[in-house]
Coordinates of C-alpha atoms in Angstrom, one line a residue:
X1 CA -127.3 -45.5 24.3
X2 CA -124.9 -43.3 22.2
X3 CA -122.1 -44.1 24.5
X4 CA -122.8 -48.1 24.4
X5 CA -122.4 -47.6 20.8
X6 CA -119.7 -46.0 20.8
X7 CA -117.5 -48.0 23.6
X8 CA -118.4 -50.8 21.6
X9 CA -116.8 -49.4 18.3
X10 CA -113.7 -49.1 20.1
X11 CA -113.5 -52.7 21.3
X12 CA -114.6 -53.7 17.5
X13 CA -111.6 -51.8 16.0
X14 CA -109.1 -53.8 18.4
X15 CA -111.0 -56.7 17.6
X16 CA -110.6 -56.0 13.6
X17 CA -106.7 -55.5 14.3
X18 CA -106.5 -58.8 16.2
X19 CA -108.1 -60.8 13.6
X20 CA -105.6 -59.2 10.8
X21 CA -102.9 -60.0 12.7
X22 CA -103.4 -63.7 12.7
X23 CA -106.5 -64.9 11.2
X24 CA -106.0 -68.8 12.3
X25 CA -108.5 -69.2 15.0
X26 CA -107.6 -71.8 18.1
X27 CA -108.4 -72.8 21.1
X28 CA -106.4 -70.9 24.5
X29 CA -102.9 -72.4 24.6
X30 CA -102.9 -74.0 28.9
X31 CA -100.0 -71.4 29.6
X32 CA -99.0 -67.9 28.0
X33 CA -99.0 -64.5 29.5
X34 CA -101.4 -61.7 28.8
X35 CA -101.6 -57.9 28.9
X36 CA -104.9 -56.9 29.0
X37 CA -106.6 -52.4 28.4
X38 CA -109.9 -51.2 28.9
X39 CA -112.1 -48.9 31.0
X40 CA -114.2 -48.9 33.8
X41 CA -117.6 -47.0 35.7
X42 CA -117.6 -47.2 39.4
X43 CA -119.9 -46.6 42.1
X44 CA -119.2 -45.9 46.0
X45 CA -120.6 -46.6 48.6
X46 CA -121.3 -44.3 51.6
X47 CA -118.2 -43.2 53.4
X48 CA -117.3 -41.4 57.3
X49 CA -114.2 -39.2 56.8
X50 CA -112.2 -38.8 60.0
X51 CA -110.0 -35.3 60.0
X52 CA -107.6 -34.3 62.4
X53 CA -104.6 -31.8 63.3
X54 CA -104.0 -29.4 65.3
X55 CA -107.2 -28.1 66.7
X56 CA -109.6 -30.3 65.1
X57 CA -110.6 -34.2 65.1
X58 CA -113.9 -34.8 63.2
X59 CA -115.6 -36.7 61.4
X60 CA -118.3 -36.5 58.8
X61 CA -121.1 -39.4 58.1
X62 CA -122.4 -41.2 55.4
X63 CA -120.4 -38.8 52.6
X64 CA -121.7 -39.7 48.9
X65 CA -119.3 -39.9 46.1
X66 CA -119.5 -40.5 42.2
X67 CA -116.9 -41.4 39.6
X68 CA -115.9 -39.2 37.0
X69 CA -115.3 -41.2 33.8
X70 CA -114.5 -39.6 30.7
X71 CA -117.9 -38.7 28.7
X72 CA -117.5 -41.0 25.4
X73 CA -119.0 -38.8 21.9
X74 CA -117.1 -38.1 18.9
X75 CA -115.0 -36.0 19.6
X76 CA -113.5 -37.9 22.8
X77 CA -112.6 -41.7 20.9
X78 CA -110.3 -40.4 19.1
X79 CA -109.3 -37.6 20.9
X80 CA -109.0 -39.6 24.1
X81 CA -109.5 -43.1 24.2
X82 CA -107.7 -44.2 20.7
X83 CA -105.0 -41.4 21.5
X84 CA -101.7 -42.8 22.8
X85 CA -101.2 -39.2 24.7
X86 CA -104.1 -39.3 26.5
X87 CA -105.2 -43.1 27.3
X88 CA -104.7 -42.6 30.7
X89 CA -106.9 -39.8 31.5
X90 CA -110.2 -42.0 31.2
X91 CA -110.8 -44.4 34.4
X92 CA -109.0 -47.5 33.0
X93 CA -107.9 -51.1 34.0
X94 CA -104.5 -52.7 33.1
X95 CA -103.3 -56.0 34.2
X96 CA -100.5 -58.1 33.5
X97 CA -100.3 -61.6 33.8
X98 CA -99.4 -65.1 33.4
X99 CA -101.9 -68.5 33.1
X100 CA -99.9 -71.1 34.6
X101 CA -102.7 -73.7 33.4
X102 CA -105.5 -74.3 31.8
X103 CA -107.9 -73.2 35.6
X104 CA -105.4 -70.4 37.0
X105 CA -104.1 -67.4 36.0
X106 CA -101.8 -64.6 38.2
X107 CA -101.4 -61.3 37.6
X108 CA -100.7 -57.4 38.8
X109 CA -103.0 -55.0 37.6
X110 CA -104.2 -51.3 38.4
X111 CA -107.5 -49.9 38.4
X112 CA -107.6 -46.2 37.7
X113 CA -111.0 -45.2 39.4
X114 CA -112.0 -41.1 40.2
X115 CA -113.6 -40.8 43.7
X116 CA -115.4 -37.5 43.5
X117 CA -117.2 -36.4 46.8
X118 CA -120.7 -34.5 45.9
X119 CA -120.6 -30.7 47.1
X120 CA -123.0 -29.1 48.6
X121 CA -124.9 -32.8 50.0
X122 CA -125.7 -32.1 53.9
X123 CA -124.9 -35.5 56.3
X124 CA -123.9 -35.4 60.1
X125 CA -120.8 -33.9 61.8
X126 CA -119.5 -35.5 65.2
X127 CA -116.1 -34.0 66.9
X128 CA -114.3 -30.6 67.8
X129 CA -113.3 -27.5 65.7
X130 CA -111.2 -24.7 67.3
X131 CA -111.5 -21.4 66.0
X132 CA -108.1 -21.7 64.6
X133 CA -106.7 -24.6 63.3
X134 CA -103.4 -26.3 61.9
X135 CA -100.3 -24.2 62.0
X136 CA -99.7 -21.8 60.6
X137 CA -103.2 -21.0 61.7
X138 CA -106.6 -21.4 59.7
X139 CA -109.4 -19.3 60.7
X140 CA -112.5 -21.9 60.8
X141 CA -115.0 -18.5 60.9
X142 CA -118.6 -19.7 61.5
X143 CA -117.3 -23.7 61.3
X144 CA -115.6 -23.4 64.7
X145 CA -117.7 -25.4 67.8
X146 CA -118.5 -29.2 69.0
X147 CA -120.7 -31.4 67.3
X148 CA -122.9 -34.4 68.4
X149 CA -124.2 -35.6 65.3
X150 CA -125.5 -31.7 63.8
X151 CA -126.1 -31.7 59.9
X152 CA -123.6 -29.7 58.1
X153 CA -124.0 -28.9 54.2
X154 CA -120.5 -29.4 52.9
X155 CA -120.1 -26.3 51.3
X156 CA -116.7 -25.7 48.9
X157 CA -115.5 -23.5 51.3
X158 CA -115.7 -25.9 54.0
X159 CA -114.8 -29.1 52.2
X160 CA -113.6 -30.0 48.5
X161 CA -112.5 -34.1 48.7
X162 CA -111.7 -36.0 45.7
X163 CA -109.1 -38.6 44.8
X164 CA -109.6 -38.1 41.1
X165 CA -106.1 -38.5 39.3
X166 CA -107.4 -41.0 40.5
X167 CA -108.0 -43.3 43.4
X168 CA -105.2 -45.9 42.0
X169 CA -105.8 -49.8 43.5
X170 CA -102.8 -51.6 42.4
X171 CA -103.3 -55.0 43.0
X172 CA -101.8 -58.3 43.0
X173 CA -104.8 -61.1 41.9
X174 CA -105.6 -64.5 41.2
X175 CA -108.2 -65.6 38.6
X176 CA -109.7 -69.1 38.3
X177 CA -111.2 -70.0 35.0
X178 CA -114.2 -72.1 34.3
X179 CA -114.7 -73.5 30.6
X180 CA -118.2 -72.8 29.4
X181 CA -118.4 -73.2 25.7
X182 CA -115.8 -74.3 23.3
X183 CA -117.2 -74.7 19.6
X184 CA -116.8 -78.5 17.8
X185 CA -114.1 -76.7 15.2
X186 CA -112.2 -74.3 18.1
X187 CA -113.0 -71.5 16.8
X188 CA -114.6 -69.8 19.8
X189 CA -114.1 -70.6 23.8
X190 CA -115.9 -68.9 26.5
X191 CA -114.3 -68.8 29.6
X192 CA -115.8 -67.6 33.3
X193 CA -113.6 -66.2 35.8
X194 CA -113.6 -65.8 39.5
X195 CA -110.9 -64.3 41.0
X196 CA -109.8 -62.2 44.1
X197 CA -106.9 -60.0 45.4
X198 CA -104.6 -57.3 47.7
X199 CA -104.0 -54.0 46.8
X200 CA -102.7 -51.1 48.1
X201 CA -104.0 -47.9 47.2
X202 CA -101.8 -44.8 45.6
X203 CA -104.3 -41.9 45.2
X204 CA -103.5 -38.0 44.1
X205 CA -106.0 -36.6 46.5
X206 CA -107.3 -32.9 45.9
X207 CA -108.6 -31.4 49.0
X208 CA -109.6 -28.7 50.5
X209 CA -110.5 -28.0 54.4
X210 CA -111.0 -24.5 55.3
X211 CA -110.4 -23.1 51.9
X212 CA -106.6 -24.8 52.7
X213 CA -105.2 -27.5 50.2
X214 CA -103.7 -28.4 47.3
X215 CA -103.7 -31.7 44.7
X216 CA -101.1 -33.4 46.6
X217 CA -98.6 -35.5 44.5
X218 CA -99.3 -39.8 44.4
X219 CA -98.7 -41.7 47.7
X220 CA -99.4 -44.5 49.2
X221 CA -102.5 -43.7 51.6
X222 CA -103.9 -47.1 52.2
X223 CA -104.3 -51.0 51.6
X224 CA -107.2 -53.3 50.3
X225 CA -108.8 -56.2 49.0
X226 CA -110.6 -57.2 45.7
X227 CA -113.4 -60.0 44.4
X228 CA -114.6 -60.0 40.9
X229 CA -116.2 -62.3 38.5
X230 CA -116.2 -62.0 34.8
X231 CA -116.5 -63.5 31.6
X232 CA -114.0 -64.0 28.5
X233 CA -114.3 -64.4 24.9
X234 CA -111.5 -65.4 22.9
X235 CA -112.1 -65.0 19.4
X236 CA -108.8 -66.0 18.2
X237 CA -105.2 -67.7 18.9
X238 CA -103.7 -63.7 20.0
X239 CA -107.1 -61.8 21.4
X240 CA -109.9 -61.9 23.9
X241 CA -112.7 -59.9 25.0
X242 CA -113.6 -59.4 28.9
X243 CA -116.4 -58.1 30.3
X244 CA -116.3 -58.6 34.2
X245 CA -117.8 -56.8 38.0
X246 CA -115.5 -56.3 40.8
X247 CA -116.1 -54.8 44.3
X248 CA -113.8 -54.0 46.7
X249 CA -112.7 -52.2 50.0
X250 CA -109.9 -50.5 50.9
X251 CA -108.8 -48.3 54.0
X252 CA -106.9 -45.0 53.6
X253 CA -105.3 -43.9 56.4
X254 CA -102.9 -41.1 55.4
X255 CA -104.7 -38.3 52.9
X256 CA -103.2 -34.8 52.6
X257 CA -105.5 -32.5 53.3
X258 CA -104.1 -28.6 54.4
X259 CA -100.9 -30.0 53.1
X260 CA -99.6 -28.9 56.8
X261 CA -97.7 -31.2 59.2
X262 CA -100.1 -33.0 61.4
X263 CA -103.3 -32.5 59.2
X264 CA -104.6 -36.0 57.6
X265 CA -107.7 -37.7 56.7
X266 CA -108.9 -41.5 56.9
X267 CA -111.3 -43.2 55.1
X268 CA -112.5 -46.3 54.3
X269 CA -114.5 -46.7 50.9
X270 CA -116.4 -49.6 49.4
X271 CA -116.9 -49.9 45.5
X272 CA -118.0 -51.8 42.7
X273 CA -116.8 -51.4 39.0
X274 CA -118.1 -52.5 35.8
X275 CA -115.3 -52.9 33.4
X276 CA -114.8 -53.9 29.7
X277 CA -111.1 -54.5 28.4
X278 CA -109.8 -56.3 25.6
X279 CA -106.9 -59.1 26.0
X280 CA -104.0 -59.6 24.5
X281 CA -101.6 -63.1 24.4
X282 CA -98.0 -62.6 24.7

C-alpha cells in the first residue's frame, strides 16, 4: 500500500506541473507527437538456459527469475525517481512517438526491465561437463560429469545469471486507439489502446559460471516481439496519464558468460509488465 501511495504522488506532481503549464483543457489534437516516462514491474516466466564452450554444452530447465525494481519509500522519490541523476536506475519505459490520426499512433520506445535469476532454486540439468572447461582452463571440481535430467541446486559458485542493468527491449511499436469517453465540455477523453511490436534486445548481463565472469558491457544478444493493451487519460491540451500490460518474448542467443572466446549462453524468456507513465504532447 505505502508504495501505491507513493507512486501515485509522483504521477500527481507531474500532473500538477502539466495543468500550470496550460490550464485550457481540450480535446487530443488528430496528429502531434509525444514523449512519454514512467516505470514498470515485471514477471518472467520459466526459462531453459543452454551453455556451451569448450568442454561443456548444457542446459538447465525451467530456471525462475524475478525483477528488481527500485523499492519506492521516502527516501527513494526523491532521491531516485524525481532525481535527474538517477532516473534511470529504476526499471522504466520511454517511448517516443508520433499519432498520425485520430486511431494510430507510431513510435520507438525502450523498456528497461531487471531479469534476476533466483540462487540457490534446484531444477534439472541435461548435457556434458568436462573437468576442465573453457580456455584458459576452469576447474568444474565436483560439477564435472553427464547429466540426463539430474536436479542440480544452482549454487553461487556454480551459477550467478542476471541481466539487470537491465534486460533493455528496444522496440519499434504501433498503437491503435479506441475512443471511450469524451466529456460534453472536452474537458476529459479516455482513450484505449492496443498495440504491438519488434524489438531487439541489448542487455548488460552479469554472470557467473564456475566462479568465472564478469558484468559484461551492453550488446545486442537477441530479437523479439511485443503486445500490450492499455488505457489513456488526457486531462489536458499538453498531458496524459497511461496505465497499460504488455507481454512479450524475445530470444537471446549471444550472452557473455566466462567472458572467454567460445563460451555463450541462449535463452529465450517470456514476460509480462505492468507499467504506469505519464505523457507528454510535443
Amino acid at each position: 500500500i505505502k508504495n501505491m501511495i507513493l507512486r501515485t504522488k509522483i504521477f500527481t506532481l507531474f500532473f500538477l506541473l502539466g495543468c500550470f503549464s496550460n490550464t485550457i483543457f481540450a480535446q487530443a489534437d488528430k496528429q502531434y507527437f509525444f514523449i512519454t516516462w514512467g516505470y514498470n514491474n515485471s514477471a518472467y516466466a520459466k526459462s531453459n538456459i543452454n551453455f556451451s564452450g569448450v568442454g561443456y554444452k548444457f542446459t538447465l530447465e525451467n530456471v525462475i527469475a524475478k525483477d528488481r525494481q527500485t523499492p519506492l519509500d521516502n527516501k527513494s522519490l526523491f532521491g531516485t525517481y524525481l532525481n535527474i541523476k538517477t532516473l534511470t536506475i529504476p526499471q522504466f519505459n520511454c517511448h517516443f512517438g508520433k499519432r498520425v490520426s485520430e486511431k494510430w499512433a507510431f513510435m520507438v520506445g525502450w523498456d528497461h526491465m531487471k531479469y534476476v535469476m533466483l540462487t540457490n532454486q534446484d531444477v534439472k540439468i541435461r548435457g556434458t561437463i568436462d573437468k576442465n572447461v573453457s580456455s584458459p582452463a576452469i576447474d568444474t571440481k565436483n560439477y564435472a560429469g553427464t547429466y540426463n535430467g539430474e536436479t542440480i541446486k544452482l549454487s553461487p559458485d556454480f551459477l550467478a545469471f542476471e541481466h539487470t542493468d537491465g534486460y533493455n527491449v528496444v522496440s519499434v511499436d504501433a498503437e491503435r486507439y479506441f475512443s471511450i469517453y469524451r466529456s460534453n465540455e472536452k474537458y476529459l477523453n479516455v482513450v484505449g489502446t492496443l498495440g504491438a511490436g519488434v524489438a531487439m534486445v541489448v542487455p548488460r548481463s552479469d554472470v557467473r559460471l564456475f566462479g568465472t565472469g564478469a558484468n559484461h558491457p551492453w550488446n545486442i544478444s537477441g530479437e523479439g516481439i511485443l503486445l500490450k493493451t492499455g488505457l489513456q487519460i488526457h486531462f489536458t491540451k499538453r498531458i496524459f496519464l497511461e496505465a497499460a500490460g504488455k507481454t512479450g518474448f524475445t530470444y537471446l542467443h549471444n550472452i557473455p558468460t566466462t567472458g572467454r572466446k567460445g563460451d555463450k549462453a541462449t535463452q529465450g524468456i517470456g514476460f509480462i509488465e505492468g507499467v504506469l507513465q505519464l505523457g507528454f504532447k510535443i
